[in-house]
XYZ file of C-alpha atoms in Angstrom:
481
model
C 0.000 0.000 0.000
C 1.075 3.669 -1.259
C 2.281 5.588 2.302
C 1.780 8.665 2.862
C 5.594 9.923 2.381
C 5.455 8.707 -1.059
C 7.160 11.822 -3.095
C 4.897 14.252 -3.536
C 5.517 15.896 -7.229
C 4.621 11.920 -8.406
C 1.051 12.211 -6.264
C 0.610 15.749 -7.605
C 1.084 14.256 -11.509
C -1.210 11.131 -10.663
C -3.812 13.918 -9.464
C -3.403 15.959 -12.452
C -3.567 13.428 -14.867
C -6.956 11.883 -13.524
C -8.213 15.502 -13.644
C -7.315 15.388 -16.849
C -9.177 12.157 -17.938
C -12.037 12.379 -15.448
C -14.080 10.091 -17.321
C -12.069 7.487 -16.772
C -11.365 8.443 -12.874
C -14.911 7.970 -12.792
C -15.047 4.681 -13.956
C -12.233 3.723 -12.249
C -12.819 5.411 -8.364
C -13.632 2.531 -6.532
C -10.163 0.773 -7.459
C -8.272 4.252 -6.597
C -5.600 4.394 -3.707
C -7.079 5.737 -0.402
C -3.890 8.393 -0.178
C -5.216 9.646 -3.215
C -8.640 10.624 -2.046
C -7.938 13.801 -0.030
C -5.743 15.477 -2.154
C -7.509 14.920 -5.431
C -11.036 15.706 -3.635
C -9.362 18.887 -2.624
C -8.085 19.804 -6.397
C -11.495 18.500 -7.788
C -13.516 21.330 -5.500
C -10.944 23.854 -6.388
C -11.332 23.130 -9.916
C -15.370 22.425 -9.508
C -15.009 19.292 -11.524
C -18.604 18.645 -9.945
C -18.906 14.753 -11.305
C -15.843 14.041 -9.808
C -16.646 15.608 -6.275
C -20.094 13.510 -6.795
C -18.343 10.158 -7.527
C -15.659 10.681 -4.672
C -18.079 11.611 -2.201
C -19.855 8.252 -2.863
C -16.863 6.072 -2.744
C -14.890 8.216 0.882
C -12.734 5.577 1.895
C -12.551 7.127 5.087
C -14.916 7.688 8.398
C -14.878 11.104 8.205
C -15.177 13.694 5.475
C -15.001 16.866 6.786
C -15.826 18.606 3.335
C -17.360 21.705 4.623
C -13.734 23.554 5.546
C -12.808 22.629 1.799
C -15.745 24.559 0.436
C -15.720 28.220 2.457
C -16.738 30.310 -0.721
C -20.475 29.644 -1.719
C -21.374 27.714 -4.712
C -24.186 25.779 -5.135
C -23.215 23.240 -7.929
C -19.875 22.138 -5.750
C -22.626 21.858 -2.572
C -24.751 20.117 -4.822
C -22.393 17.693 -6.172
C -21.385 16.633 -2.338
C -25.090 15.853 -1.491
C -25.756 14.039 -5.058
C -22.795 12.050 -3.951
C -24.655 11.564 -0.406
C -27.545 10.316 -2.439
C -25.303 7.472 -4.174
C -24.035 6.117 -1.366
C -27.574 5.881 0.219
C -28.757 4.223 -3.049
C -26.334 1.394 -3.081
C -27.821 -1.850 -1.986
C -24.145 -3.142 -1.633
C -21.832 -1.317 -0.112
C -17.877 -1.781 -0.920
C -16.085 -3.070 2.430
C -13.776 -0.296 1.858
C -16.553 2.334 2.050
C -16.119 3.919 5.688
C -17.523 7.034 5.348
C -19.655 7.724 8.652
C -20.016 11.207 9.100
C -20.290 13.856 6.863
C -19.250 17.175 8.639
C -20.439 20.349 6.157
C -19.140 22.792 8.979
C -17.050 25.697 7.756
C -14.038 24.863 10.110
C -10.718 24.190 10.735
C -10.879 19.820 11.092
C -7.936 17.560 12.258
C -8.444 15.294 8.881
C -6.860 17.682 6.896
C -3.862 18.399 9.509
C -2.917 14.668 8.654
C -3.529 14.572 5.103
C -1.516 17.911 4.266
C -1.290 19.175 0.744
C 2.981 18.132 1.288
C 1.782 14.683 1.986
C 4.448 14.662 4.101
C 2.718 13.152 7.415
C 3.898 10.235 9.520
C 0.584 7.909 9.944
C -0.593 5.169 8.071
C -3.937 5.956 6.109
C -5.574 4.076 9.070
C -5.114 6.989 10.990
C -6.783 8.258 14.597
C -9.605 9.978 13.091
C -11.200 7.205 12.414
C -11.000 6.219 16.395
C -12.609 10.033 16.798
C -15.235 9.509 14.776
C -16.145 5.899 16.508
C -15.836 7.893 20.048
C -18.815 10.600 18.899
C -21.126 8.040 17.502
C -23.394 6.197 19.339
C -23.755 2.688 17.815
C -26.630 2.814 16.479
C -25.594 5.486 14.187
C -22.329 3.428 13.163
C -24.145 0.694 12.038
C -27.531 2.014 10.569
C -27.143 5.888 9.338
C -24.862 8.272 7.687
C -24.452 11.034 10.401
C -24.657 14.808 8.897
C -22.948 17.957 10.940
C -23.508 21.142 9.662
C -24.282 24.599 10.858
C -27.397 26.638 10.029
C -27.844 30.290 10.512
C -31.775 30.526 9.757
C -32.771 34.216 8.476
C -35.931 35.762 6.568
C -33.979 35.245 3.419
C -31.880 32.184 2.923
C -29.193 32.011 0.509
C -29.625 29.619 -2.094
C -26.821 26.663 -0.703
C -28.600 26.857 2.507
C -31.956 26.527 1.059
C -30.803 23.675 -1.300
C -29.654 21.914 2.230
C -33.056 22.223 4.381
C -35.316 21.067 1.553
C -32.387 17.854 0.828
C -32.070 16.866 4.534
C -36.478 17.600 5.027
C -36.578 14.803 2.570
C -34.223 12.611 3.465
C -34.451 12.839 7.096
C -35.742 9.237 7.775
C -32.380 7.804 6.276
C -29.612 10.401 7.679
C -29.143 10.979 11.574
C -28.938 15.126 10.420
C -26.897 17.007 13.450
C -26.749 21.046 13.723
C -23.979 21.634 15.583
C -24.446 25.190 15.654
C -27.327 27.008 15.101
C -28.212 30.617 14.604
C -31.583 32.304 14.365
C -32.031 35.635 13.308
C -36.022 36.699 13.484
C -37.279 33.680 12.323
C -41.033 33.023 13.067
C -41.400 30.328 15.850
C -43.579 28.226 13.369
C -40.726 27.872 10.550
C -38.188 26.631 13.747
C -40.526 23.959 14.552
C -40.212 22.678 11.447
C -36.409 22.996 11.151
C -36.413 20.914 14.702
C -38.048 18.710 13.441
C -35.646 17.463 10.985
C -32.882 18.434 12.907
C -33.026 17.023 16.191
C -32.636 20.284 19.314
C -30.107 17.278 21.350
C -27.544 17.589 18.815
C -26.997 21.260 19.389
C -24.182 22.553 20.759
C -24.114 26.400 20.345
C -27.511 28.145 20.193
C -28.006 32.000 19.125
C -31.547 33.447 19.006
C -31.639 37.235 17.520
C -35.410 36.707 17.198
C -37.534 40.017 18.156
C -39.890 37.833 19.678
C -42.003 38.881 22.863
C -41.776 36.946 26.123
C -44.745 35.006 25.070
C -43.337 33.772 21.913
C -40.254 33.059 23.422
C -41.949 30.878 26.299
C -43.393 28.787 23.760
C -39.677 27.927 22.379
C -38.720 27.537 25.987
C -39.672 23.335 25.741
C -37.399 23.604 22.470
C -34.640 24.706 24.686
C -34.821 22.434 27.421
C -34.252 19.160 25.229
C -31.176 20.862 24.431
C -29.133 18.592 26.490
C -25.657 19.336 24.941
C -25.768 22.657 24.748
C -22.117 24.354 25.173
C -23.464 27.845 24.489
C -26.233 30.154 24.307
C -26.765 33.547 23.233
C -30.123 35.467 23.610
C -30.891 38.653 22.510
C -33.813 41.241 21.639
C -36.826 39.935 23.401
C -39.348 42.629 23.739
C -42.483 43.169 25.957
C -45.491 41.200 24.933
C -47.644 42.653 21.954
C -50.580 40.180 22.667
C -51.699 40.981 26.083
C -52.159 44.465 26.264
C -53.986 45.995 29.390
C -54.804 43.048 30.284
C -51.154 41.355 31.055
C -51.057 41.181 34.402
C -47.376 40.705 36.117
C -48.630 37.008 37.415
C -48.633 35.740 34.013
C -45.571 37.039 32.820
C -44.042 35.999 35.805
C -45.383 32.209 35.069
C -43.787 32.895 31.361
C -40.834 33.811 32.784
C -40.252 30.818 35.479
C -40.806 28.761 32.485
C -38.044 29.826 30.810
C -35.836 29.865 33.545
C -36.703 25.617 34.701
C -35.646 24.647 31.209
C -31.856 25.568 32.638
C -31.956 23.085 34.768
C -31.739 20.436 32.037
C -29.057 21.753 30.047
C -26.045 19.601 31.547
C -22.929 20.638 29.508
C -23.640 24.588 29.347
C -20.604 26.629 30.038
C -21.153 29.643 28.125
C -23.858 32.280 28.979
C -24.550 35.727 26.780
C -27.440 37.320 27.676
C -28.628 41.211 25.934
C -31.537 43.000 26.580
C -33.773 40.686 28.618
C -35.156 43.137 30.191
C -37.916 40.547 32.152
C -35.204 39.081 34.090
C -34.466 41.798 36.206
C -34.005 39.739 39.635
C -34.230 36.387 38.169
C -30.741 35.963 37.473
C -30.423 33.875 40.378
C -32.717 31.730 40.136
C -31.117 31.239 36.256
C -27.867 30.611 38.345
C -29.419 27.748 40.919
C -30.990 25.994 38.254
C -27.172 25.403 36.697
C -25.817 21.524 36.912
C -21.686 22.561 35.528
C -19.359 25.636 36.074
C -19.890 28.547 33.476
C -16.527 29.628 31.730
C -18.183 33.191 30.284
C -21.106 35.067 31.428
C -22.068 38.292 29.460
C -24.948 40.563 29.909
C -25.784 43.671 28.091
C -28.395 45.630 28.775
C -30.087 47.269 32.636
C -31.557 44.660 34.110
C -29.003 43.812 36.665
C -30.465 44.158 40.310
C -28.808 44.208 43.734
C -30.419 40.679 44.328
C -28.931 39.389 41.573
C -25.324 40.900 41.956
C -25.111 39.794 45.860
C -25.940 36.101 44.391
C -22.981 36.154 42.461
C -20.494 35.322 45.375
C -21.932 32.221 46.598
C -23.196 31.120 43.353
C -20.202 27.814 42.390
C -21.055 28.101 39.243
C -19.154 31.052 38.991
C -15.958 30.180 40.572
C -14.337 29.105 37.484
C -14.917 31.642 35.591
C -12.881 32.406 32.741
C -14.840 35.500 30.444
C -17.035 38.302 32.677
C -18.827 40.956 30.491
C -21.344 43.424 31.970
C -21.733 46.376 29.265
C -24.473 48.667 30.362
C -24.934 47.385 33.552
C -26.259 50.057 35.731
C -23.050 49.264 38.054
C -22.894 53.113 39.647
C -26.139 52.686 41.467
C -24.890 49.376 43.032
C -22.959 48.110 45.626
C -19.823 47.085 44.122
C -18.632 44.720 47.362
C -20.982 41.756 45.865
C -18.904 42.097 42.213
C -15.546 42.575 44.526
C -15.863 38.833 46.360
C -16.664 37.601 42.940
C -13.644 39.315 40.960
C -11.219 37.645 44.311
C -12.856 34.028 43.768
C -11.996 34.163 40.507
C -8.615 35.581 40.384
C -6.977 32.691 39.194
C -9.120 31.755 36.345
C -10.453 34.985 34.940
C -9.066 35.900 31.749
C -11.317 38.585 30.223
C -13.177 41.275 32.025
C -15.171 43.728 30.220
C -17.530 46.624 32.347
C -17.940 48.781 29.356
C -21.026 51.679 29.952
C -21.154 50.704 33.476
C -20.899 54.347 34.280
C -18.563 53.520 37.652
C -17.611 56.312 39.761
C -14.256 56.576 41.368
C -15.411 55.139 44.760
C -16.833 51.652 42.653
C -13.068 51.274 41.160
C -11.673 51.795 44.538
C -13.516 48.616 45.600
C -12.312 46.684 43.063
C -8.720 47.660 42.466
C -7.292 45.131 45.258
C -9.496 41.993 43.219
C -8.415 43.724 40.267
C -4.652 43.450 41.082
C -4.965 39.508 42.155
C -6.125 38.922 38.563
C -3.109 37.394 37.234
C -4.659 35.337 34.099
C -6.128 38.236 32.760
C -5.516 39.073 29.237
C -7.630 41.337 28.210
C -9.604 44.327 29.851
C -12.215 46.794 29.007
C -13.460 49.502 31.149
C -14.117 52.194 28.577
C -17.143 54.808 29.408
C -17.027 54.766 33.038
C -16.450 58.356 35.113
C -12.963 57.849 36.802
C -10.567 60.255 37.669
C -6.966 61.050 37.111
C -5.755 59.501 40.760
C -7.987 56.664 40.394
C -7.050 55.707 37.339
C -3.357 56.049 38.173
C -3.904 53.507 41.246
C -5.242 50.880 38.946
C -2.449 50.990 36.619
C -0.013 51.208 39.717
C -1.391 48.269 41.621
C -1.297 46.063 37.895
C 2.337 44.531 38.327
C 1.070 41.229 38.148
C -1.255 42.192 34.475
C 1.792 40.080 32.959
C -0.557 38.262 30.736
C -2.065 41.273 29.870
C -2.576 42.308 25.995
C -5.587 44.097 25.284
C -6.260 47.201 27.724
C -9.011 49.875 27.492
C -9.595 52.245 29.418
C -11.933 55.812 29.843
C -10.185 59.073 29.577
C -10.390 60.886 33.142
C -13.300 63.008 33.589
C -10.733 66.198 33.637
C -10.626 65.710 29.831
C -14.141 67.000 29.439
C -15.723 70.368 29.796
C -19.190 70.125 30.851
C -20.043 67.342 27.632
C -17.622 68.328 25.698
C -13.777 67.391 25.185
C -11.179 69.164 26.441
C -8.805 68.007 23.704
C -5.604 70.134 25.565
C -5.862 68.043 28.762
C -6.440 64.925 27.207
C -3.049 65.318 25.041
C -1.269 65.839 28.760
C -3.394 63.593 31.132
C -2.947 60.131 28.914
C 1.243 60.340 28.524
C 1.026 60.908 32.242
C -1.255 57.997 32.785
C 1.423 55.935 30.331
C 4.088 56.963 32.201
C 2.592 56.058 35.167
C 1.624 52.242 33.665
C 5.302 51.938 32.322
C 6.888 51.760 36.220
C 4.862 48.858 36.683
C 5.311 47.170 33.327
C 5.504 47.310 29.740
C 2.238 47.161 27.985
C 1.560 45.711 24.677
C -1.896 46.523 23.183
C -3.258 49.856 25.360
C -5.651 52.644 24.762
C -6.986 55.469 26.191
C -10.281 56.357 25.124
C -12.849 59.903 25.621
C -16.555 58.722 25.339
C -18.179 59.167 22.089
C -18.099 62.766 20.536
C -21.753 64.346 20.457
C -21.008 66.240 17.105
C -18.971 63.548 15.087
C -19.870 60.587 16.329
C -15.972 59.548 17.049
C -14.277 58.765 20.186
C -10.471 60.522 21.077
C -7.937 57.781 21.589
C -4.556 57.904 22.793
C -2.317 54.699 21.795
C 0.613 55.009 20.498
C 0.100 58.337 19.989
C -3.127 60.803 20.416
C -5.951 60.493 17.144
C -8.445 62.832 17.918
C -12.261 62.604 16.398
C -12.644 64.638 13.215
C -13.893 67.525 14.572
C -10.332 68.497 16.280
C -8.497 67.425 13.409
């Protein structure tokens, strides 16, 4: 058998000249060596010989084919071409013993398949390689021995490009043969009716990462919540943009939302493997947070919230809440931090010193006696990389005695911070003491240690629209230039 450091410019001429006579690669695909197949399925996409992707698709030698990385830029005849070849194998009535293929994986990433079988050909495994041992590991056996398994990734909007489209109506109709898996799934105002359907044919257990941009009103959303719960391997979830209800007018009465809303909230109790939590403008869950929290069964790595729904019963949670200790991402833009008790967000930023990597309190609107509280959690941070405190109201000293008590930042590579509130006169910028208060500031930093990615930044200019930032150097907004 051909391995896999056979010389490469005599693989790249077999490849070539196949190419060149495709009608007899064809013919002839089944009997082709298995180091051939990655390499010449790769030059047959780039040069969309479509009947040859189709044939070679049919006849993967392999357990895996992780063709979606290999086909980034949209076209529809290539995509085509990959299914039709789908449809061949599912045809057969006898299947060659060499025909592995168990998974087809459609995901636009970055797969280990192709790390081995390098365009140099130069790897150091036999064709029998690990991935098929992956593959085995992911599958439940069922799936190995009855059904083709299809990943992809769908990102359901109004208008669907005509690839994705193609792909909903194939897998609708072909759903009784294929186990069909979304791995990642993004909604984007999508009426709830159409996602039942799309649920339907791709089962909610196989999702991993979950993003709902819906505009829908608590109501609607409630009505998804069952949806959610069966979600038992969800990783991630993102919510975003759900309004007040439009259905029960004068008549909504804060007892039924609050049933809507404690609906939503048991489903988290089922989802096992989440560790990622983003969370913008849910406005109804304004001292509900905790009970999100409780219902929890494994650590979070990121929580994010934008928006002002943040209460004081919610922050003082945070603490004693486990779930939290392990945190590695904290985002709070727009939380409403100055009329809070900082303490509560203090015991939480010492818990996690040691694991907290990104902190970002963007629009908080903190006053200097908030980012006194926090500067001695602050300075125990030592895994933090990355930082982001712009649009808060702190002054020159205060600011100076966060950089000063930042020694052990040495991870550190993405800092932003507000200009001092002695840079502005009244709304407006006072472009002269900005120029002389952020070199001091950088001086001040540069005792401590030597940054690598830092700005300075005014809020955003009334007239221009344009923030002043001071880097490298001071670039002022267009109307000072």
């Amino acid at each position: 058998m051909m391995s896999l450091q056979t010389p490469t410019p005599l693989l790249k001429h077999a490849r070539q000249a196949l190419l060149r006579n495709e009608e007899l690669a064809i013919s002839a695909v089944e009997q082709l060596p298995m180091e051939l197949f990655p390499a010449l399925l790769r030059d047959a996409l780039k040069g969309r010989h479509h009947r040859m992707v189709k044939a070679m698709v049919a006849a993967w030698p392999f357990p895996c084919l992780p063709v979606g990385t290999l086909m980034k830029t949209p076209n529809l005849e290539t995509f085509q071409a990959v299914l039709e070849g789908v449809d061949m194998q599912l045809a057969r009535k006898f299947h060659p013993s060499r025909n592995k293929m168990k998974v087809l994986d459609l995901r636009k990433v970055r797969h280990e398949f192709w790390t081995l079988w390098n365009g140099t050909e130069d790897g150091n495994c036999s064709s029998e390689s690990g991935d098929e041992e992956q593959v085995v590991k992911v599958l439940p056996r069922y799936a190995v021995r009855r059904r083709l398994k299809v990943i992809a990734e769908l990102c359901l909007r109004p208008g669907l490009d005509e690839e994705q489209a193609y792909f909903l109506q194939w897998a609708q109709e072909r759903k009784g043969s294929l186990q069909l898996c979304c791995a990642k799934m993004k909604i984007w105002y999508v009426p709830l009716v159409t996602i039942r359907l799309i649920l339907s044919v791709f089962q909610p257990w196989h999702i991993e990462e979950l993003e709902l941009h819906t505009g829908w009103d608590l109501s609607t959303l409630t009505r998804f919540a069952t949806y959610l719960g069966y979600m038992r391997n969800l990783r991630k979830l993102s919510m975003a943009h759900i309004y007040k209800s439009t259905i029960w007018h004068s008549n909504r009465t804060a007892s039924r939302e609050e049933k809507c809303v404690m609906k939503l909230v048991s489903q988290f109790s089922k989802l096992h493997n989440l560790q990622h939590l983003s969370l913008k403008g849910m406005y109804f869950l304004r001292d509900h947070m905790k009970h999100i929290l409780r219902c929890l069964r494994s650590p979070l790595e990121t929580l994010s919230f934008t928006g002002y729904f943040l209460s004081e019963s919610d922050l003082n949670y945070f603490p004693s809440c486990q779930r939290l200790w392990q945190l590695k991402h904290l985002a709070m833009r727009g939380m409403e931090l100055w009329a809070l008790n900082p303490l509560p967000l203090q015991l939480l930023l010492e818990t996690v010193a040691h694991t907290l990597q990104s902190l970002d309190l963007q629009g908080c609107r903190m006053e200097d006696s908030q980012l006194t509280v926090l500067i001695p959690a602050l300075s125990r941070c030592t895994e933090l990389n990355k930082i982001n405190l712009y649009d808060n109201d702190f002054s020159v000293p205060i600011l100076k005695d966060l950089l000063l008590h930042t020694a052990n930042w040495s991870k550190m590579n993405g800092e932003q911070y507000p200009a001092p509130v002695e840079c502005y006169a009244s709304v407006y910028i006072d472009t002269g003491r900005f120029l002389h208060l952020c070199p001091e500031l950088m001086d001040a930093l540069r005792t401590q240690r030597q940054p690598k990615g830092i700005v300075f930044a005014t809020d955003i200019c009334l007239q221009c629209g344009v923030r002043c930032v001071y880097d490298l150097g001071p670039r002022l907004c267009p109307c000072w230039q």
